[in-house]
Amino acid sequence: MKFMDVHHDMKGITQAEMQAAHKADLAIEKDEGVHFERAWADPESGTVYCLSEAPSAEAVQRIHTRTGHPASEIHPVPLTV
Amino acid sequence: MKFMDVHHDMKGITQAEMQAAHKADLAIEKDEGVHFERAWADPESGTVYCLSEAPSAEAVQRIHTRTGHPASEIHPVPLTV
C-alpha cells in the first residue's frame, strides 16, 4: 500500500540533509518491508512530503523514528493519478 | 519550479472523481504554464496531494480554482530525492 507521510518540523532543511535522511531510511527500510520512493521538501515552511510503499503506517513510522525523524502525519493514499 | 498542493476537503473521493478532476486540470493547465504531474488521495481523511511543475503557487491555484477544487495549501518544493 502507498503512504504519504508529512513532516512539519524541517525548517531550513538542505538538499544534503534531505539526501542523508533518505539514505538512512533506505539503509534500514527492509526491516519493516517498507520502501521509501520519493520525497519533496519546502525548507521555508519546514514541510517534507515522503512517498512510500509499505505494509502499514506503523511500519513507516518505525523506520522514520529509528532514523531520528518521526513523521507528523502518515496517510494511506490508495488512489493515484 | 515544483509545487505540492494539498486539499483537505476531499472526504470520500473516488478514483473516478480524482481522475475527472485531474483531467479537468490537464485540459486548461497550459493557460498558466502549469503541468500537473501526479496526485495521491486518502479518501478517509479527505486529503489529496498534488505534484506540479509551475511558474508560481498562484498559477497552480488559478487552475485548481477554475476547475472547482482550490487547494488548501500550496508549497514550493525545491528539494527532491
mmCIF file with all atom_site columns, C-alpha atoms in Angstrom:
data_model
loop_
_atom_site.group_PDB
_atom_site.id
_atom_site.type_symbol
_atom_site.label_atom_id
_atom_site.label_alt_id
_atom_site.label_comp_id
_atom_site.label_asym_id
_atom_site.label_entity_id
_atom_site.label_seq_id
_atom_site.pdbx_PDB_ins_code
_atom_site.Cartn_x
_atom_site.Cartn_y
_atom_site.Cartn_z
_atom_site.occupancy
_atom_site.B_iso_or_equiv
_atom_site.pdbx_formal_charge
_atom_site.auth_seq_id
_atom_site.auth_comp_id
_atom_site.auth_asym_id
_atom_site.auth_atom_id
_atom_site.pdbx_PDB_model_num
ATOM 1   C CA . MET A 1 1  ? 0.000   0.000  0.000   1.00 0.00 ? 1  MET A CA 1
ATOM 2   C CA . LYS A 1 2  ? 1.168   3.544  -0.714  1.00 0.00 ? 2  LYS A CA 1
ATOM 3   C CA . PHE A 1 3  ? 1.603   6.094  2.067   1.00 0.00 ? 3  PHE A CA 1
ATOM 4   C CA . MET A 1 4  ? 2.325   9.812  2.092   1.00 0.00 ? 4  MET A CA 1
ATOM 5   C CA . ASP A 1 5  ? 3.916   10.961 5.302   1.00 0.00 ? 5  ASP A CA 1
ATOM 6   C CA . VAL A 1 6  ? 4.399   14.594 6.209   1.00 0.00 ? 6  VAL A CA 1
ATOM 7   C CA . HIS A 1 7  ? 6.985   16.266 8.435   1.00 0.00 ? 7  HIS A CA 1
ATOM 8   C CA . HIS A 1 8  ? 6.189   19.775 9.640   1.00 0.00 ? 8  HIS A CA 1
ATOM 9   C CA . ASP A 1 9  ? 9.379   20.493 11.601  1.00 0.00 ? 9  ASP A CA 1
ATOM 10  C CA . MET A 1 10 ? 12.057  20.625 8.904   1.00 0.00 ? 10 MET A CA 1
ATOM 11  C CA . LYS A 1 11 ? 12.552  24.381 8.572   1.00 0.00 ? 11 LYS A CA 1
ATOM 12  C CA . GLY A 1 12 ? 15.830  25.184 6.822   1.00 0.00 ? 12 GLY A CA 1
ATOM 13  C CA . ILE A 1 13 ? 16.457  21.635 5.609   1.00 0.00 ? 13 ILE A CA 1
ATOM 14  C CA . THR A 1 14 ? 19.117  21.465 2.886   1.00 0.00 ? 14 THR A CA 1
ATOM 15  C CA . GLN A 1 15 ? 19.397  19.133 -0.110  1.00 0.00 ? 15 GLN A CA 1
ATOM 16  C CA . ALA A 1 16 ? 22.356  17.390 1.564   1.00 0.00 ? 16 ALA A CA 1
ATOM 17  C CA . GLU A 1 17 ? 20.444  16.869 4.833   1.00 0.00 ? 17 GLU A CA 1
ATOM 18  C CA . MET A 1 18 ? 17.462  15.545 2.924   1.00 0.00 ? 18 MET A CA 1
ATOM 19  C CA . GLN A 1 19 ? 19.609  13.101 0.978   1.00 0.00 ? 19 GLN A CA 1
ATOM 20  C CA . ALA A 1 20 ? 21.305  11.935 4.185   1.00 0.00 ? 20 ALA A CA 1
ATOM 21  C CA . ALA A 1 21 ? 17.908  11.388 5.881   1.00 0.00 ? 21 ALA A CA 1
ATOM 22  C CA . HIS A 1 22 ? 16.613  9.480  2.849   1.00 0.00 ? 22 HIS A CA 1
ATOM 23  C CA . LYS A 1 23 ? 19.759  7.359  2.699   1.00 0.00 ? 23 LYS A CA 1
ATOM 24  C CA . ALA A 1 24 ? 19.416  6.493  6.405   1.00 0.00 ? 24 ALA A CA 1
ATOM 25  C CA . ASP A 1 25 ? 15.794  5.398  5.799   1.00 0.00 ? 25 ASP A CA 1
ATOM 26  C CA . LEU A 1 26 ? 16.772  3.295  2.774   1.00 0.00 ? 26 LEU A CA 1
ATOM 27  C CA . ALA A 1 27 ? 19.506  1.558  4.756   1.00 0.00 ? 27 ALA A CA 1
ATOM 28  C CA . ILE A 1 28 ? 17.041  0.017  7.245   1.00 0.00 ? 28 ILE A CA 1
ATOM 29  C CA . GLU A 1 29 ? 13.670  0.110  5.416   1.00 0.00 ? 29 GLU A CA 1
ATOM 30  C CA . LYS A 1 30 ? 13.762  -3.629 4.623   1.00 0.00 ? 30 LYS A CA 1
ATOM 31  C CA . ASP A 1 31 ? 13.492  -4.417 8.344   1.00 0.00 ? 31 ASP A CA 1
ATOM 32  C CA . GLU A 1 32 ? 9.845   -3.330 8.110   1.00 0.00 ? 32 GLU A CA 1
ATOM 33  C CA . GLY A 1 33 ? 9.116   -4.210 4.472   1.00 0.00 ? 33 GLY A CA 1
ATOM 34  C CA . VAL A 1 34 ? 8.961   -0.506 3.612   1.00 0.00 ? 34 VAL A CA 1
ATOM 35  C CA . HIS A 1 35 ? 10.304  1.238  0.515   1.00 0.00 ? 35 HIS A CA 1
ATOM 36  C CA . PHE A 1 36 ? 10.709  4.999  0.507   1.00 0.00 ? 36 PHE A CA 1
ATOM 37  C CA . GLU A 1 37 ? 10.232  6.071  -3.105  1.00 0.00 ? 37 GLU A CA 1
ATOM 38  C CA . ARG A 1 38 ? 10.493  9.848  -3.248  1.00 0.00 ? 38 ARG A CA 1
ATOM 39  C CA . ALA A 1 39 ? 10.385  12.939 -1.057  1.00 0.00 ? 39 ALA A CA 1
ATOM 40  C CA . TRP A 1 40 ? 9.812   16.637 -1.626  1.00 0.00 ? 40 TRP A CA 1
ATOM 41  C CA . ALA A 1 41 ? 10.770  19.464 0.737   1.00 0.00 ? 41 ALA A CA 1
ATOM 42  C CA . ASP A 1 42 ? 9.786   23.074 1.303   1.00 0.00 ? 42 ASP A CA 1
ATOM 43  C CA . PRO A 1 43 ? 12.626  24.376 3.509   1.00 0.00 ? 43 PRO A CA 1
ATOM 44  C CA . GLU A 1 44 ? 10.882  27.712 4.067   1.00 0.00 ? 44 GLU A CA 1
ATOM 45  C CA . SER A 1 45 ? 7.793   26.283 5.809   1.00 0.00 ? 45 SER A CA 1
ATOM 46  C CA . GLY A 1 46 ? 9.734   23.227 7.024   1.00 0.00 ? 46 GLY A CA 1
ATOM 47  C CA . THR A 1 47 ? 7.421   20.751 5.307   1.00 0.00 ? 47 THR A CA 1
ATOM 48  C CA . VAL A 1 48 ? 8.619   17.430 3.861   1.00 0.00 ? 48 VAL A CA 1
ATOM 49  C CA . TYR A 1 49 ? 6.365   15.018 1.936   1.00 0.00 ? 49 TYR A CA 1
ATOM 50  C CA . CYS A 1 50 ? 7.577   11.454 1.701   1.00 0.00 ? 50 CYS A CA 1
ATOM 51  C CA . LEU A 1 51 ? 6.025   8.777  -0.559  1.00 0.00 ? 51 LEU A CA 1
ATOM 52  C CA . SER A 1 52 ? 6.451   5.129  0.366   1.00 0.00 ? 52 SER A CA 1
ATOM 53  C CA . GLU A 1 53 ? 5.214   1.628  -0.336  1.00 0.00 ? 53 GLU A CA 1
ATOM 54  C CA . ALA A 1 54 ? 4.668   -0.132 2.990   1.00 0.00 ? 54 ALA A CA 1
ATOM 55  C CA . PRO A 1 55 ? 2.591   -2.712 4.839   1.00 0.00 ? 55 PRO A CA 1
ATOM 56  C CA . SER A 1 56 ? 1.253   -0.141 7.348   1.00 0.00 ? 56 SER A CA 1
ATOM 57  C CA . ALA A 1 57 ? 1.584   3.427  8.634   1.00 0.00 ? 57 ALA A CA 1
ATOM 58  C CA . GLU A 1 58 ? 3.157   1.997  11.794  1.00 0.00 ? 58 GLU A CA 1
ATOM 59  C CA . ALA A 1 59 ? 5.914   0.325  9.743   1.00 0.00 ? 59 ALA A CA 1
ATOM 60  C CA . VAL A 1 60 ? 6.689   3.663  8.040   1.00 0.00 ? 60 VAL A CA 1
ATOM 61  C CA . GLN A 1 61 ? 6.804   5.412  11.402  1.00 0.00 ? 61 GLN A CA 1
ATOM 62  C CA . ARG A 1 62 ? 9.094   2.792  12.974  1.00 0.00 ? 62 ARG A CA 1
ATOM 63  C CA . ILE A 1 63 ? 11.709  3.406  10.258  1.00 0.00 ? 63 ILE A CA 1
ATOM 64  C CA . HIS A 1 64 ? 11.414  7.207  10.422  1.00 0.00 ? 64 HIS A CA 1
ATOM 65  C CA . THR A 1 65 ? 11.657  7.062  14.227  1.00 0.00 ? 65 THR A CA 1
ATOM 66  C CA . ARG A 1 66 ? 14.770  4.878  14.201  1.00 0.00 ? 66 ARG A CA 1
ATOM 67  C CA . THR A 1 67 ? 16.463  7.322  11.809  1.00 0.00 ? 67 THR A CA 1
ATOM 68  C CA . GLY A 1 68 ? 15.588  10.278 14.023  1.00 0.00 ? 68 GLY A CA 1
ATOM 69  C CA . HIS A 1 69 ? 12.808  11.976 12.040  1.00 0.00 ? 69 HIS A CA 1
ATOM 70  C CA . PRO A 1 70 ? 9.373   10.650 13.020  1.00 0.00 ? 70 PRO A CA 1
ATOM 71  C CA . ALA A 1 71 ? 6.569   11.888 10.735  1.00 0.00 ? 71 ALA A CA 1
ATOM 72  C CA . SER A 1 72 ? 3.931   14.351 11.944  1.00 0.00 ? 72 SER A CA 1
ATOM 73  C CA . GLU A 1 73 ? 1.228   12.680 9.799   1.00 0.00 ? 73 GLU A CA 1
ATOM 74  C CA . ILE A 1 74 ? 1.047   9.459  7.805   1.00 0.00 ? 74 ILE A CA 1
ATOM 75  C CA . HIS A 1 75 ? -1.771  8.949  5.313   1.00 0.00 ? 75 HIS A CA 1
ATOM 76  C CA . PRO A 1 76 ? -2.562  5.846  3.289   1.00 0.00 ? 76 PRO A CA 1
ATOM 77  C CA . VAL A 1 77 ? -3.019  7.048  -0.315  1.00 0.00 ? 77 VAL A CA 1
ATOM 78  C CA . PRO A 1 78 ? -4.821  4.220  -2.104  1.00 0.00 ? 78 PRO A CA 1
ATOM 79  C CA . LEU A 1 79 ? -5.850  6.496  -5.009  1.00 0.00 ? 79 LEU A CA 1
ATOM 80  C CA . THR A 1 80 ? -3.316  7.811  -7.523  1.00 0.00 ? 80 THR A CA 1
ATOM 81  C CA . VAL A 1 81 ? -3.346  9.586  -10.838 1.00 0.00 ? 81 VAL A CA 1
ATOM 82  C CA . MET B 1 1  ? 9.553   25.073 -10.075 1.00 0.00 ? 1  MET B CA 1
ATOM 83  C CA . LYS B 1 2  ? 7.902   22.122 -8.378  1.00 0.00 ? 2  LYS B CA 1
ATOM 84  C CA . PHE B 1 3  ? 4.892   22.593 -6.098  1.00 0.00 ? 3  PHE B CA 1
ATOM 85  C CA . MET B 1 4  ? 3.000   20.265 -3.791  1.00 0.00 ? 4  MET B CA 1
ATOM 86  C CA . ASP B 1 5  ? -0.543  21.396 -3.169  1.00 0.00 ? 5  ASP B CA 1
ATOM 87  C CA . VAL B 1 6  ? -2.792  19.855 -0.567  1.00 0.00 ? 6  VAL B CA 1
ATOM 88  C CA . HIS B 1 7  ? -6.578  19.589 -0.417  1.00 0.00 ? 7  HIS B CA 1
ATOM 89  C CA . HIS B 1 8  ? -8.117  18.831 2.981   1.00 0.00 ? 8  HIS B CA 1
ATOM 90  C CA . ASP B 1 9  ? -11.783 18.681 1.967   1.00 0.00 ? 9  ASP B CA 1
ATOM 91  C CA . MET B 1 10 ? -11.968 15.609 -0.268  1.00 0.00 ? 10 MET B CA 1
ATOM 92  C CA . LYS B 1 11 ? -13.500 13.069 2.116   1.00 0.00 ? 11 LYS B CA 1
ATOM 93  C CA . GLY B 1 12 ? -14.951 10.104 0.233   1.00 0.00 ? 12 GLY B CA 1
ATOM 94  C CA . ILE B 1 13 ? -13.278 10.964 -3.088  1.00 0.00 ? 13 ILE B CA 1
ATOM 95  C CA . THR B 1 14 ? -13.318 8.019  -5.535  1.00 0.00 ? 14 THR B CA 1
ATOM 96  C CA . GLN B 1 15 ? -10.751 7.020  -8.151  1.00 0.00 ? 15 GLN B CA 1
ATOM 97  C CA . ALA B 1 16 ? -13.186 8.131  -10.902 1.00 0.00 ? 16 ALA B CA 1
ATOM 98  C CA . GLU B 1 17 ? -13.732 11.543 -9.296  1.00 0.00 ? 17 GLU B CA 1
ATOM 99  C CA . MET B 1 18 ? -10.000 12.002 -8.865  1.00 0.00 ? 18 MET B CA 1
ATOM 100 C CA . GLN B 1 19 ? -9.335  11.113 -12.492 1.00 0.00 ? 19 GLN B CA 1
ATOM 101 C CA . ALA B 1 20 ? -12.064 13.520 -13.629 1.00 0.00 ? 20 ALA B CA 1
ATOM 102 C CA . ALA B 1 21 ? -10.610 16.336 -11.503 1.00 0.00 ? 21 ALA B CA 1
ATOM 103 C CA . HIS B 1 22 ? -7.102  15.659 -12.824 1.00 0.00 ? 22 HIS B CA 1
ATOM 104 C CA . LYS B 1 23 ? -8.369  15.555 -16.422 1.00 0.00 ? 23 LYS B CA 1
ATOM 105 C CA . ALA B 1 24 ? -10.125 18.907 -15.940 1.00 0.00 ? 24 ALA B CA 1
ATOM 106 C CA . ASP B 1 25 ? -6.873  20.418 -14.619 1.00 0.00 ? 25 ASP B CA 1
ATOM 107 C CA . LEU B 1 26 ? -4.843  18.988 -17.516 1.00 0.00 ? 26 LEU B CA 1
ATOM 108 C CA . ALA B 1 27 ? -7.308  20.406 -20.046 1.00 0.00 ? 27 ALA B CA 1
ATOM 109 C CA . ILE B 1 28 ? -6.601  24.031 -19.037 1.00 0.00 ? 28 ILE B CA 1
ATOM 110 C CA . GLU B 1 29 ? -3.191  23.890 -17.293 1.00 0.00 ? 29 GLU B CA 1
ATOM 111 C CA . LYS B 1 30 ? -1.359  25.352 -20.301 1.00 0.00 ? 30 LYS B CA 1
ATOM 112 C CA . ASP B 1 31 ? -3.222  28.662 -19.831 1.00 0.00 ? 31 ASP B CA 1
ATOM 113 C CA . GLU B 1 32 ? -0.989  29.240 -16.790 1.00 0.00 ? 32 GLU B CA 1
ATOM 114 C CA . GLY B 1 33 ? 2.119   27.314 -17.861 1.00 0.00 ? 33 GLY B CA 1
ATOM 115 C CA . VAL B 1 34 ? 1.383   24.663 -15.225 1.00 0.00 ? 34 VAL B CA 1
ATOM 116 C CA . HIS B 1 35 ? 1.763   20.901 -15.520 1.00 0.00 ? 35 HIS B CA 1
ATOM 117 C CA . PHE B 1 36 ? 0.074   18.631 -13.001 1.00 0.00 ? 36 PHE B CA 1
ATOM 118 C CA . GLU B 1 37 ? 2.268   15.547 -12.784 1.00 0.00 ? 37 GLU B CA 1
ATOM 119 C CA . ARG B 1 38 ? 0.779   13.221 -10.188 1.00 0.00 ? 38 ARG B CA 1
ATOM 120 C CA . ALA B 1 39 ? -1.686  13.161 -7.310  1.00 0.00 ? 39 ALA B CA 1
ATOM 121 C CA . TRP B 1 40 ? -2.324  10.888 -4.344  1.00 0.00 ? 40 TRP B CA 1
ATOM 122 C CA . ALA B 1 41 ? -5.514  10.693 -2.294  1.00 0.00 ? 41 ALA B CA 1
ATOM 123 C CA . ASP B 1 42 ? -6.557  9.482  1.143   1.00 0.00 ? 42 ASP B CA 1
ATOM 124 C CA . PRO B 1 43 ? -10.373 9.304  0.847   1.00 0.00 ? 43 PRO B CA 1
ATOM 125 C CA . GLU B 1 44 ? -10.779 8.510  4.555   1.00 0.00 ? 44 GLU B CA 1
ATOM 126 C CA . SER B 1 45 ? -9.237  11.755 5.849   1.00 0.00 ? 45 SER B CA 1
ATOM 127 C CA . GLY B 1 46 ? -10.183 13.633 2.676   1.00 0.00 ? 46 GLY B CA 1
ATOM 128 C CA . THR B 1 47 ? -6.592  14.612 1.874   1.00 0.00 ? 47 THR B CA 1
ATOM 129 C CA . VAL B 1 48 ? -5.251  14.945 -1.678  1.00 0.00 ? 48 VAL B CA 1
ATOM 130 C CA . TYR B 1 49 ? -1.599  15.715 -2.510  1.00 0.00 ? 49 TYR B CA 1
ATOM 131 C CA . CYS B 1 50 ? -0.946  17.080 -5.965  1.00 0.00 ? 50 CYS B CA 1
ATOM 132 C CA . LEU B 1 51 ? 2.529   17.499 -7.515  1.00 0.00 ? 51 LEU B CA 1
ATOM 133 C CA . SER B 1 52 ? 3.021   20.058 -10.257 1.00 0.00 ? 52 SER B CA 1
ATOM 134 C CA . GLU B 1 53 ? 5.624   21.973 -12.247 1.00 0.00 ? 53 GLU B CA 1
ATOM 135 C CA . ALA B 1 54 ? 4.554   25.598 -12.396 1.00 0.00 ? 54 ALA B CA 1
ATOM 136 C CA . PRO B 1 55 ? 5.786   29.205 -12.553 1.00 0.00 ? 55 PRO B CA 1
ATOM 137 C CA . SER B 1 56 ? 4.156   30.114 -9.204  1.00 0.00 ? 56 SER B CA 1
ATOM 138 C CA . ALA B 1 57 ? 1.784   28.941 -6.470  1.00 0.00 ? 57 ALA B CA 1
ATOM 139 C CA . GLU B 1 58 ? -0.748  31.481 -7.752  1.00 0.00 ? 58 GLU B CA 1
ATOM 140 C CA . ALA B 1 59 ? -0.703  29.869 -11.208 1.00 0.00 ? 59 ALA B CA 1
ATOM 141 C CA . VAL B 1 60 ? -1.410  26.448 -9.638  1.00 0.00 ? 60 VAL B CA 1
ATOM 142 C CA . GLN B 1 61 ? -4.263  27.925 -7.613  1.00 0.00 ? 61 GLN B CA 1
ATOM 143 C CA . ARG B 1 62 ? -5.824  29.688 -10.607 1.00 0.00 ? 62 ARG B CA 1
ATOM 144 C CA . ILE B 1 63 ? -6.132  26.362 -12.463 1.00 0.00 ? 63 ILE B CA 1
ATOM 145 C CA . HIS B 1 64 ? -7.466  24.473 -9.420  1.00 0.00 ? 64 HIS B CA 1
ATOM 146 C CA . THR B 1 65 ? -9.960  27.270 -8.758  1.00 0.00 ? 65 THR B CA 1
ATOM 147 C CA . ARG B 1 66 ? -11.262 27.312 -12.324 1.00 0.00 ? 66 ARG B CA 1
ATOM 148 C CA . THR B 1 67 ? -11.816 23.549 -12.162 1.00 0.00 ? 67 THR B CA 1
ATOM 149 C CA . GLY B 1 68 ? -13.716 23.850 -8.886  1.00 0.00 ? 68 GLY B CA 1
ATOM 150 C CA . HIS B 1 69 ? -11.212 22.489 -6.378  1.00 0.00 ? 69 HIS B CA 1
ATOM 151 C CA . PRO B 1 70 ? -8.970  25.226 -4.957  1.00 0.00 ? 70 PRO B CA 1
ATOM 152 C CA . ALA B 1 71 ? -6.099  23.901 -2.837  1.00 0.00 ? 71 ALA B CA 1
ATOM 153 C CA . SER B 1 72 ? -5.975  24.400 0.931   1.00 0.00 ? 72 SER B CA 1
ATOM 154 C CA . GLU B 1 73 ? -2.166  24.756 0.878   1.00 0.00 ? 73 GLU B CA 1
ATOM 155 C CA . ILE B 1 74 ? 0.414   25.158 -1.873  1.00 0.00 ? 74 ILE B CA 1
ATOM 156 C CA . HIS B 1 75 ? 4.091   24.647 -1.079  1.00 0.00 ? 75 HIS B CA 1
ATOM 157 C CA . PRO B 1 76 ? 7.062   25.183 -3.361  1.00 0.00 ? 76 PRO B CA 1
ATOM 158 C CA . VAL B 1 77 ? 9.191   22.013 -3.065  1.00 0.00 ? 77 VAL B CA 1
ATOM 159 C CA . PRO B 1 78 ? 12.599  22.940 -4.439  1.00 0.00 ? 78 PRO B CA 1
ATOM 160 C CA . LEU B 1 79 ? 14.275  19.914 -2.812  1.00 0.00 ? 79 LEU B CA 1
ATOM 161 C CA . THR B 1 80 ? 13.627  16.375 -4.048  1.00 0.00 ? 80 THR B CA 1
ATOM 162 C CA . VAL B 1 81 ? 15.072  12.929 -3.519  1.00 0.00 ? 81 VAL B CA 1
#
